[in-house]
Amino acid sequence: MPIDDLTALGQKMREARKKKDLTQQELADLSHVSVKQIASIEKGQINPSYLILKALAKVLPISLDDLINPDVSPEDEGANQMKMLYCSCPSEMRETLLHHTQETAKELTELSEKFETD
């Protein structure tokens, strides 16, 4: 991974960690990744393995795609956020979340179509 990408990866990871209000030590404890590795990633000094990124993405409010793709479009970012909401929801409630999201999307589409015809 090029150095600029490693720097962007580190910044995204730091932002996600701070958004979740975690210290590097807390993230290390939750992800089972060493504090030294987390600090090095956040500084853009190392290229972490897939397994490390996967462990960190499980804890942080960020997808693997967001971590490794520095140029995510706003549409893709929104889709990733929806996926993260779904994945963070308790498994027994996911069907309910999906149903309500589908109904909301249907209502918004109908509302949008109504404004277009007016």
GROMACS .gro file of N, CA, C and O in nm:
model
  472
    1MET      N    1   0.086  -0.117   0.000
    1MET     CA    2   0.000   0.000   0.000
    1MET      C    3   0.090   0.123   0.000
    1MET      O    4   0.181   0.133   0.080
    2PRO      N    5   0.064   0.222  -0.088
    2PRO     CA    6   0.146   0.344  -0.091
    2PRO      C    7   0.137   0.422   0.041
    2PRO      O    8   0.037   0.413   0.113
    3ILE      N    9   0.240   0.500   0.068
    3ILE     CA   10   0.248   0.573   0.195
    3ILE      C   11   0.129   0.665   0.214
    3ILE      O   12   0.074   0.675   0.324
    4ASP      N   13   0.085   0.735   0.109
    4ASP     CA   14  -0.032   0.824   0.122
    4ASP      C   15  -0.155   0.746   0.165
    4ASP      O   16  -0.235   0.794   0.244
    5ASP      N   17  -0.170   0.624   0.112
    5ASP     CA   18  -0.283   0.540   0.150
    5ASP      C   19  -0.272   0.495   0.296
    5ASP      O   20  -0.372   0.486   0.367
    6LEU      N   21  -0.150   0.465   0.340
    6LEU     CA   22  -0.130   0.425   0.479
    6LEU      C   23  -0.162   0.541   0.574
    6LEU      O   24  -0.221   0.519   0.680
    7THR      N   25  -0.126   0.661   0.533
    7THR     CA   26  -0.157   0.780   0.614
    7THR      C   27  -0.308   0.799   0.622
    7THR      O   28  -0.364   0.824   0.729
    8ALA      N   29  -0.376   0.785   0.507
    8ALA     CA   30  -0.523   0.800   0.504
    8ALA      C   31  -0.589   0.692   0.588
    8ALA      O   32  -0.684   0.718   0.663
    9LEU      N   33  -0.538   0.569   0.578
    9LEU     CA   34  -0.590   0.458   0.659
    9LEU      C   35  -0.576   0.490   0.807
    9LEU      O   36  -0.670   0.474   0.885
   10GLY      N   37  -0.459   0.537   0.847
   10GLY     CA   38  -0.434   0.571   0.988
   10GLY      C   39  -0.526   0.681   1.037
   10GLY      O   40  -0.580   0.674   1.149
   11GLN      N   41  -0.548   0.781   0.953
   11GLN     CA   42  -0.637   0.891   0.992
   11GLN      C   43  -0.780   0.843   1.008
   11GLN      O   44  -0.848   0.880   1.104
   12LYS      N   45  -0.826   0.761   0.914
   12LYS     CA   46  -0.962   0.708   0.924
   12LYS      C   47  -0.980   0.622   1.048
   12LYS      O   48  -1.082   0.629   1.115
   13MET      N   49  -0.878   0.542   1.076
   13MET     CA   50  -0.887   0.456   1.193
   13MET      C   51  -0.890   0.539   1.321
   13MET      O   52  -0.969   0.513   1.411
   14ARG      N   53  -0.805   0.640   1.329
   14ARG     CA   54  -0.801   0.726   1.447
   14ARG      C   55  -0.936   0.797   1.466
   14ARG      O   56  -0.990   0.802   1.576
   15GLU      N   57  -0.991   0.850   1.356
   15GLU     CA   58  -1.121   0.918   1.363
   15GLU      C   59  -1.229   0.822   1.412
   15GLU      O   60  -1.312   0.859   1.494
   16ALA      N   61  -1.231   0.700   1.359
   16ALA     CA   62  -1.331   0.601   1.400
   16ALA      C   63  -1.315   0.564   1.546
   16ALA      O   64  -1.413   0.550   1.620
   17ARG      N   65  -1.190   0.550   1.591
   17ARG     CA   66  -1.164   0.517   1.731
   17ARG      C   67  -1.211   0.629   1.823
   17ARG      O   68  -1.279   0.605   1.923
   18LYS      N   69  -1.181   0.752   1.785
   18LYS     CA   70  -1.222   0.866   1.868
   18LYS      C   71  -1.374   0.885   1.864
   18LYS      O   72  -1.434   0.924   1.964
   19LYS      N   73  -1.435   0.856   1.750
   19LYS     CA   74  -1.581   0.865   1.738
   19LYS      C   75  -1.649   0.770   1.835
   19LYS      O   76  -1.753   0.800   1.892
   20LYS      N   77  -1.586   0.656   1.857
   20LYS     CA   78  -1.640   0.558   1.951
   20LYS      C   79  -1.592   0.586   2.093
   20LYS      O   80  -1.626   0.514   2.186
   21ASP      N   81  -1.513   0.692   2.108
   21ASP     CA   82  -1.462   0.737   2.238
   21ASP      C   83  -1.378   0.629   2.306
   21ASP      O   84  -1.396   0.598   2.423
   22LEU      N   85  -1.286   0.571   2.227
   22LEU     CA   86  -1.197   0.468   2.278
   22LEU      C   87  -1.053   0.518   2.279
   22LEU      O   88  -1.012   0.592   2.188
   23THR      N   89  -0.977   0.478   2.378
   23THR     CA   90  -0.834   0.500   2.376
   23THR      C   91  -0.771   0.390   2.292
   23THR      O   92  -0.836   0.289   2.260
   24GLN      N   93  -0.644   0.407   2.259
   24GLN     CA   94  -0.575   0.301   2.187
   24GLN      C   95  -0.572   0.173   2.270
   24GLN      O   96  -0.588   0.064   2.216
   25GLN      N   97  -0.555   0.187   2.400
   25GLN     CA   98  -0.551   0.069   2.488
   25GLN      C   99  -0.686  -0.003   2.488
   25GLN      O  100  -0.692  -0.125   2.481
   26GLU      N  101  -0.795   0.074   2.495
   26GLU     CA  102  -0.928   0.012   2.495
   26GLU      C  103  -0.954  -0.060   2.363
   26GLU      O  104  -1.009  -0.170   2.361
   27LEU      N  105  -0.913   0.003   2.252
   27LEU     CA  106  -0.929  -0.060   2.122
   27LEU      C  107  -0.846  -0.188   2.115
   27LEU      O  108  -0.892  -0.290   2.063
   28ALA      N  109  -0.726  -0.183   2.169
   28ALA     CA  110  -0.640  -0.301   2.171
   28ALA      C  111  -0.705  -0.413   2.250
   28ALA      O  112  -0.706  -0.529   2.207
   29ASP      N  113  -0.760  -0.379   2.366
   29ASP     CA  114  -0.825  -0.482   2.449
   29ASP      C  115  -0.945  -0.544   2.378
   29ASP      O  116  -0.965  -0.666   2.384
   30LEU      N  117  -1.024  -0.463   2.311
   30LEU     CA  118  -1.145  -0.513   2.245
   30LEU      C  119  -1.116  -0.590   2.116
   30LEU      O  120  -1.188  -0.683   2.080
   31SER      N  121  -1.012  -0.548   2.044
   31SER     CA  122  -0.981  -0.609   1.913
   31SER      C  123  -0.874  -0.717   1.920
   31SER      O  124  -0.854  -0.789   1.823
   32HIS      N  125  -0.804  -0.725   2.032
   32HIS     CA  126  -0.693  -0.820   2.048
   32HIS      C  127  -0.580  -0.790   1.951
   32HIS      O  128  -0.511  -0.880   1.903
   33VAL      N  129  -0.563  -0.660   1.922
   33VAL     CA  130  -0.451  -0.610   1.842
   33VAL      C  131  -0.366  -0.528   1.938
   33VAL      O  132  -0.421  -0.454   2.021
   34SER      N  133  -0.235  -0.537   1.930
   34SER     CA  134  -0.150  -0.469   2.027
   34SER      C  135  -0.160  -0.317   2.014
   34SER      O  136  -0.185  -0.264   1.906
   35VAL      N  137  -0.139  -0.249   2.125
   35VAL     CA  138  -0.140  -0.102   2.126
   35VAL      C  139  -0.032  -0.049   2.032
   35VAL      O  140  -0.054   0.049   1.961
   36LYS      N  141   0.083  -0.115   2.031
   36LYS     CA  142   0.193  -0.073   1.944
   36LYS      C  143   0.151  -0.078   1.797
   36LYS      O  144   0.179   0.013   1.720
   37GLN      N  145   0.082  -0.186   1.758
   37GLN     CA  146   0.035  -0.197   1.619
   37GLN      C  147  -0.068  -0.089   1.588
   37GLN      O  148  -0.065  -0.028   1.481
   38ILE      N  149  -0.160  -0.064   1.680
   38ILE     CA  150  -0.263   0.038   1.658
   38ILE      C  151  -0.198   0.175   1.642
   38ILE      O  152  -0.231   0.250   1.550
   39ALA      N  153  -0.104   0.207   1.729
   39ALA     CA  154  -0.034   0.337   1.719
   39ALA      C  155   0.041   0.349   1.587
   39ALA      O  156   0.036   0.454   1.521
   40SER      N  157   0.106   0.241   1.545
   40SER     CA  158   0.180   0.243   1.419
   40SER      C  159   0.088   0.258   1.299
   40SER      O  160   0.121   0.327   1.202
   41ILE      N  161  -0.027   0.193   1.305
   41ILE     CA  162  -0.125   0.206   1.195
   41ILE      C  163  -0.175   0.350   1.190
   41ILE      O  164  -0.182   0.411   1.082
   42GLU      N  165  -0.212   0.404   1.305
   42GLU     CA  166  -0.265   0.541   1.309
   42GLU      C  167  -0.163   0.643   1.261
   42GLU      O  168  -0.200   0.746   1.206
   43LYS      N  169  -0.034   0.615   1.278
   43LYS     CA  170   0.071   0.706   1.231
   43LYS      C  171   0.107   0.681   1.084
   43LYS      O  172   0.189   0.752   1.028
   44GLY      N  173   0.046   0.579   1.025
   44GLY     CA  174   0.075   0.546   0.885
   44GLY      C  175   0.211   0.481   0.866
   44GLY      O  176   0.269   0.487   0.758
   45GLN      N  177   0.262   0.417   0.971
   45GLN     CA  178   0.396   0.360   0.966
   45GLN      C  179   0.399   0.215   0.921
   45GLN      O  180   0.504   0.166   0.879
   46ILE      N  181   0.288   0.143   0.934
   46ILE     CA  182   0.287   0.002   0.892
   46ILE      C  183   0.166  -0.027   0.804
   46ILE      O  184   0.065   0.043   0.809
   47ASN      N  185   0.180  -0.130   0.725
   47ASN     CA  186   0.072  -0.178   0.640
   47ASN      C  187   0.011  -0.299   0.711
   47ASN      O  188   0.067  -0.408   0.708
   48PRO      N  189  -0.105  -0.280   0.776
   48PRO     CA  190  -0.163  -0.391   0.854
   48PRO      C  191  -0.218  -0.501   0.765
   48PRO      O  192  -0.260  -0.478   0.652
   49SER      N  193  -0.218  -0.621   0.820
   49SER     CA  194  -0.274  -0.736   0.748
   49SER      C  195  -0.426  -0.728   0.745
   49SER      O  196  -0.488  -0.653   0.821
   50TYR      N  197  -0.482  -0.808   0.658
   50TYR     CA  198  -0.628  -0.818   0.648
   50TYR      C  199  -0.688  -0.859   0.782
   50TYR      O  200  -0.790  -0.804   0.825
   51LEU      N  201  -0.626  -0.955   0.850
   51LEU     CA  202  -0.680  -1.003   0.977
   51LEU      C  203  -0.682  -0.893   1.083
   51LEU      O  204  -0.777  -0.884   1.161
   52ILE      N  205  -0.579  -0.810   1.086
   52ILE     CA  206  -0.576  -0.699   1.182
   52ILE      C  207  -0.685  -0.598   1.147
   52ILE      O  208  -0.760  -0.553   1.234
   53LEU      N  209  -0.697  -0.562   1.020
   53LEU     CA  210  -0.801  -0.467   0.979
   53LEU      C  211  -0.940  -0.522   1.010
   53LEU      O  212  -1.028  -0.448   1.055
   54LYS      N  213  -0.959  -0.650   0.987
   54LYS     CA  214  -1.089  -0.713   1.015
   54LYS      C  215  -1.121  -0.706   1.163
   54LYS      O  216  -1.233  -0.673   1.202
   55ALA      N  217  -1.021  -0.733   1.248
   55ALA     CA  218  -1.042  -0.727   1.393
   55ALA      C  219  -1.075  -0.584   1.437
   55ALA      O  220  -1.163  -0.564   1.521
   56LEU      N  221  -1.008  -0.486   1.380
   56LEU     CA  222  -1.033  -0.346   1.416
   56LEU      C  223  -1.170  -0.300   1.366
   56LEU      O  224  -1.243  -0.231   1.437
   57ALA      N  225  -1.207  -0.341   1.245
   57ALA     CA  226  -1.335  -0.299   1.188
   57ALA      C  227  -1.453  -0.359   1.264
   57ALA      O  228  -1.562  -0.302   1.265
   58LYS      N  229  -1.432  -0.473   1.328
   58LYS     CA  230  -1.539  -0.533   1.409
   58LYS      C  231  -1.571  -0.446   1.531
   58LYS      O  232  -1.683  -0.444   1.578
   59VAL      N  233  -1.471  -0.377   1.582
   59VAL     CA  234  -1.487  -0.296   1.702
   59VAL      C  235  -1.525  -0.152   1.668
   59VAL      O  236  -1.608  -0.091   1.736
   60LEU      N  237  -1.465  -0.100   1.564
   60LEU     CA  238  -1.486   0.041   1.528
   60LEU      C  239  -1.611   0.060   1.443
   60LEU      O  240  -1.651  -0.031   1.370
   61PRO      N  241  -1.669   0.180   1.448
   61PRO     CA  242  -1.785   0.208   1.363
   61PRO      C  243  -1.742   0.243   1.220
   61PRO      O  244  -1.763   0.353   1.173
   62ILE      N  245  -1.675   0.148   1.154
   62ILE     CA  246  -1.625   0.171   1.019
   62ILE      C  247  -1.616   0.037   0.948
   62ILE      O  248  -1.589  -0.066   1.010
   63SER      N  249  -1.638   0.039   0.819
   63SER     CA  250  -1.630  -0.086   0.742
   63SER      C  251  -1.487  -0.105   0.689
   63SER      O  252  -1.409  -0.010   0.680
   64LEU      N  253  -1.457  -0.227   0.653
   64LEU     CA  254  -1.326  -0.254   0.591
   64LEU      C  255  -1.310  -0.173   0.464
   64LEU      O  256  -1.202  -0.121   0.436
   65ASP      N  257  -1.417  -0.159   0.388
   65ASP     CA  258  -1.412  -0.082   0.264
   65ASP      C  259  -1.372   0.062   0.293
   65ASP      O  260  -1.290   0.120   0.223
   66ASP      N  261  -1.428   0.122   0.397
   66ASP     CA  262  -1.392   0.259   0.433
   66ASP      C  263  -1.247   0.270   0.475
   66ASP      O  264  -1.181   0.370   0.449
   67LEU      N  265  -1.196   0.167   0.543
   67LEU     CA  266  -1.058   0.171   0.588
   67LEU      C  267  -0.958   0.164   0.473
   67LEU      O  268  -0.859   0.236   0.471
   68ILE      N  269  -0.985   0.077   0.376
   68ILE     CA  270  -0.885   0.056   0.271
   68ILE      C  271  -0.910   0.135   0.144
   68ILE      O  272  -0.825   0.140   0.057
   69ASN      N  273  -1.026   0.198   0.132
   69ASN     CA  274  -1.060   0.277   0.015
   69ASN      C  275  -1.060   0.425   0.050
   69ASN      O  276  -1.158   0.474   0.103
   70PRO      N  277  -0.954   0.497   0.020
   70PRO     CA  278  -0.950   0.638   0.059
   70PRO      C  279  -1.048   0.726  -0.018
   70PRO      O  280  -1.082   0.834   0.028
   71ASP      N  281  -1.093   0.682  -0.133
   71ASP     CA  282  -1.180   0.765  -0.218
   71ASP      C  283  -1.321   0.709  -0.228
   71ASP      O  284  -1.372   0.683  -0.336
   72VAL      N  285  -1.386   0.690  -0.115
   72VAL     CA  286  -1.522   0.637  -0.113
   72VAL      C  287  -1.618   0.750  -0.146
   72VAL      O  288  -1.611   0.858  -0.087
   73SER      N  289  -1.708   0.726  -0.241
   73SER     CA  290  -1.805   0.827  -0.280
   73SER      C  291  -1.908   0.846  -0.168
   73SER      O  292  -1.928   0.757  -0.085
   74PRO      N  293  -1.974   0.962  -0.164
   74PRO     CA  294  -2.078   0.984  -0.061
   74PRO      C  295  -2.188   0.877  -0.065
   74PRO      O  296  -2.238   0.837   0.039
   75GLU      N  297  -2.224   0.830  -0.185
   75GLU     CA  298  -2.326   0.726  -0.197
   75GLU      C  299  -2.277   0.595  -0.133
   75GLU      O  300  -2.351   0.530  -0.060
   76ASP      N  301  -2.152   0.560  -0.164
   76ASP     CA  302  -2.096   0.438  -0.105
   76ASP      C  303  -2.081   0.452   0.046
   76ASP      O  304  -2.102   0.357   0.120
   77GLU      N  305  -2.045   0.572   0.091
   77GLU     CA  306  -2.032   0.597   0.235
   77GLU      C  307  -2.166   0.575   0.304
   77GLU      O  308  -2.174   0.513   0.409
   78GLY      N  309  -2.274   0.626   0.243
   78GLY     CA  310  -2.408   0.606   0.300
   78GLY      C  311  -2.446   0.459   0.304
   78GLY      O  312  -2.501   0.410   0.403
   79ALA      N  313  -2.415   0.388   0.197
   79ALA     CA  314  -2.445   0.245   0.193
   79ALA      C  315  -2.365   0.170   0.300
   79ALA      O  316  -2.418   0.080   0.366
   80ASN      N  317  -2.240   0.210   0.318
   80ASN     CA  318  -2.158   0.146   0.421
   80ASN      C  319  -2.213   0.175   0.560
   80ASN      O  320  -2.213   0.088   0.648
   81GLN      N  321  -2.262   0.297   0.582
   81GLN     CA  322  -2.320   0.330   0.712
   81GLN      C  323  -2.446   0.249   0.738
   81GLN      O  324  -2.468   0.202   0.851
   82MET      N  325  -2.528   0.231   0.635
   82MET     CA  326  -2.648   0.148   0.651
   82MET      C  327  -2.609   0.004   0.686
   82MET      O  328  -2.670  -0.058   0.774
   83LYS      N  329  -2.507  -0.047   0.620
   83LYS     CA  330  -2.461  -0.183   0.649
   83LYS      C  331  -2.408  -0.193   0.792
   83LYS      O  332  -2.437  -0.290   0.862
   84MET      N  333  -2.336  -0.091   0.837
   84MET     CA  334  -2.283  -0.092   0.973
   84MET      C  335  -2.397  -0.088   1.075
   84MET      O  336  -2.391  -0.155   1.178
   85LEU      N  337  -2.501  -0.010   1.047
   85LEU     CA  338  -2.618  -0.007   1.136
   85LEU      C  339  -2.682  -0.145   1.144
   85LEU      O  340  -2.716  -0.193   1.253
   86TYR      N  341  -2.699  -0.206   1.029
   86TYR     CA  342  -2.758  -0.340   1.024
   86TYR      C  343  -2.674  -0.440   1.103
   86TYR      O  344  -2.725  -0.516   1.185
   87CYS      N  345  -2.543  -0.437   1.081
   87CYS     CA  346  -2.454  -0.533   1.147
   87CYS      C  347  -2.443  -0.508   1.297
   87CYS      O  348  -2.422  -0.601   1.375
   88SER      N  349  -2.458  -0.384   1.340
   88SER     CA  350  -2.447  -0.353   1.483
   88SER      C  351  -2.578  -0.380   1.558
   88SER      O  352  -2.579  -0.385   1.680
   89CYS      N  353  -2.685  -0.401   1.483
   89CYS     CA  354  -2.814  -0.432   1.544
   89CYS      C  355  -2.813  -0.577   1.594
   89CYS      O  356  -2.757  -0.665   1.528
   90PRO      N  357  -2.875  -0.602   1.709
   90PRO     CA  358  -2.882  -0.742   1.755
   90PRO      C  359  -2.945  -0.830   1.648
   90PRO      O  360  -3.042  -0.790   1.582
   91SER      N  361  -2.891  -0.949   1.628
   91SER     CA  362  -2.934  -1.036   1.518
   91SER      C  363  -3.083  -1.064   1.520
   91SER      O  364  -3.147  -1.073   1.415
   92GLU      N  365  -3.142  -1.075   1.639
   92GLU     CA  366  -3.286  -1.105   1.646
   92GLU      C  367  -3.372  -0.985   1.606
   92GLU      O  368  -3.491  -1.000   1.582
   93MET      N  369  -3.311  -0.866   1.593
   93MET     CA  370  -3.387  -0.745   1.556
   93MET      C  371  -3.359  -0.701   1.412
   93MET      O  372  -3.419  -0.606   1.364
   94ARG      N  373  -3.270  -0.769   1.343
   94ARG     CA  374  -3.232  -0.727   1.208
   94ARG      C  375  -3.348  -0.732   1.109
   94ARG      O  376  -3.361  -0.645   1.024
   95GLU      N  377  -3.432  -0.833   1.120
   95GLU     CA  378  -3.547  -0.843   1.029
   95GLU      C  379  -3.640  -0.724   1.048
   95GLU      O  380  -3.692  -0.668   0.951
   96THR      N  381  -3.661  -0.683   1.172
   96THR     CA  382  -3.745  -0.567   1.202
   96THR      C  383  -3.683  -0.440   1.144
   96THR      O  384  -3.752  -0.358   1.081
   97LEU      N  385  -3.552  -0.424   1.163
   97LEU     CA  386  -3.482  -0.307   1.108
   97LEU      C  387  -3.493  -0.304   0.956
   97LEU      O  388  -3.524  -0.201   0.897
   98LEU      N  389  -3.473  -0.418   0.893
   98LEU     CA  390  -3.481  -0.426   0.748
   98LEU      C  391  -3.622  -0.392   0.699
   98LEU      O  392  -3.639  -0.314   0.605
   99HIS      N  393  -3.722  -0.445   0.765
   99HIS     CA  394  -3.861  -0.418   0.726
   99HIS      C  395  -3.891  -0.268   0.737
   99HIS      O  396  -3.948  -0.209   0.645
  100HIS      N  397  -3.854  -0.207   0.849
  100HIS     CA  398  -3.882  -0.065   0.868
  100HIS      C  399  -3.803   0.022   0.768
  100HIS      O  400  -3.855   0.122   0.718
  101THR      N  401  -3.682  -0.019   0.738
  101THR     CA  402  -3.602   0.055   0.640
  101THR      C  403  -3.665   0.046   0.502
  101THR      O  404  -3.673   0.146   0.429
  102GLN      N  405  -3.713  -0.072   0.465
  102GLN     CA  406  -3.780  -0.089   0.335
  102GLN      C  407  -3.906  -0.003   0.327
  102GLN      O  408  -3.933   0.060   0.225
  103GLU      N  409  -3.984  -0.002   0.435
  103GLU     CA  410  -4.106   0.078   0.437
  103GLU      C  411  -4.074   0.228   0.428
  103GLU      O  412  -4.141   0.303   0.357
  104THR      N  413  -3.971   0.271   0.499
  104THR     CA  414  -3.931   0.411   0.495
  104THR      C  415  -3.884   0.449   0.355
  104THR      O  416  -3.920   0.555   0.303
  105ALA      N  417  -3.805   0.362   0.292
  105ALA     CA  418  -3.757   0.388   0.155
  105ALA      C  419  -3.875   0.398   0.058
  105ALA      O  420  -3.878   0.486  -0.029
  106LYS      N  421  -3.974   0.312   0.075
  106LYS     CA  422  -4.093   0.315  -0.011
  106LYS      C  423  -4.169   0.447   0.007
  106LYS      O  424  -4.207   0.512  -0.090
  107GLU      N  425  -4.188   0.489   0.133
  107GLU     CA  426  -4.258   0.616   0.161
  107GLU      C  427  -4.181   0.734   0.105
  107GLU      O  428  -4.242   0.826   0.048
  108LEU      N  429  -4.050   0.734   0.118
  108LEU     CA  430  -3.970   0.845   0.065
  108LEU      C  431  -3.975   0.850  -0.086
  108LEU      O  432  -3.980   0.959  -0.146
  109THR      N  433  -3.975   0.733  -0.151
  109THR     CA  434  -3.985   0.728  -0.297
  109THR      C  435  -4.120   0.784  -0.342
  109THR      O  436  -4.127   0.864  -0.436
  110GLU      N  437  -4.227   0.743  -0.275
  110GLU     CA  438  -4.360   0.792  -0.310
  110GLU      C  439  -4.370   0.943  -0.287
  110GLU      O  440  -4.428   1.015  -0.369
  111LEU      N  441  -4.313   0.992  -0.178
  111LEU     CA  442  -4.315   1.135  -0.149
  111LEU      C  443  -4.237   1.212  -0.254
  111LEU      O  444  -4.281   1.317  -0.302
  112SER      N  445  -4.123   1.159  -0.292
  112SER     CA  446  -4.041   1.223  -0.396
  112SER      C  447  -4.114   1.229  -0.528
  112SER      O  448  -4.113   1.331  -0.598
  113GLU      N  449  -4.182   1.119  -0.564
  113GLU     CA  450  -4.259   1.116  -0.688
  113GLU      C  451  -4.373   1.215  -0.685
  113GLU      O  452  -4.407   1.279  -0.784
  114LYS      N  453  -4.435   1.232  -0.567
  114LYS     CA  454  -4.546   1.326  -0.553
  114LYS      C  455  -4.497   1.469  -0.576
  114LYS      O  456  -4.562   1.547  -0.645
  115PHE      N  457  -4.380   1.502  -0.522
  115PHE     CA  458  -4.326   1.638  -0.541
  115PHE      C  459  -4.287   1.663  -0.685
  115PHE      O  460  -4.297   1.776  -0.733
  116GLU      N  461  -4.245   1.559  -0.756
  116GLU     CA  462  -4.208   1.574  -0.896
  116GLU      C  463  -4.329   1.601  -0.984
  116GLU      O  464  -4.318   1.670  -1.084
  117THR      N  465  -4.444   1.549  -0.948
  117THR     CA  466  -4.565   1.568  -1.030
  117THR      C  467  -4.636   1.697  -0.996
  117THR      O  468  -4.720   1.742  -1.074
  118ASP      N  469  -4.608   1.756  -0.880
  118ASP     CA  470  -4.674   1.883  -0.841
  118ASP      C  471  -4.613   2.003  -0.909
  118ASP      O  472  -4.515   2.015  -0.960
   0.00000   0.00000   0.00000
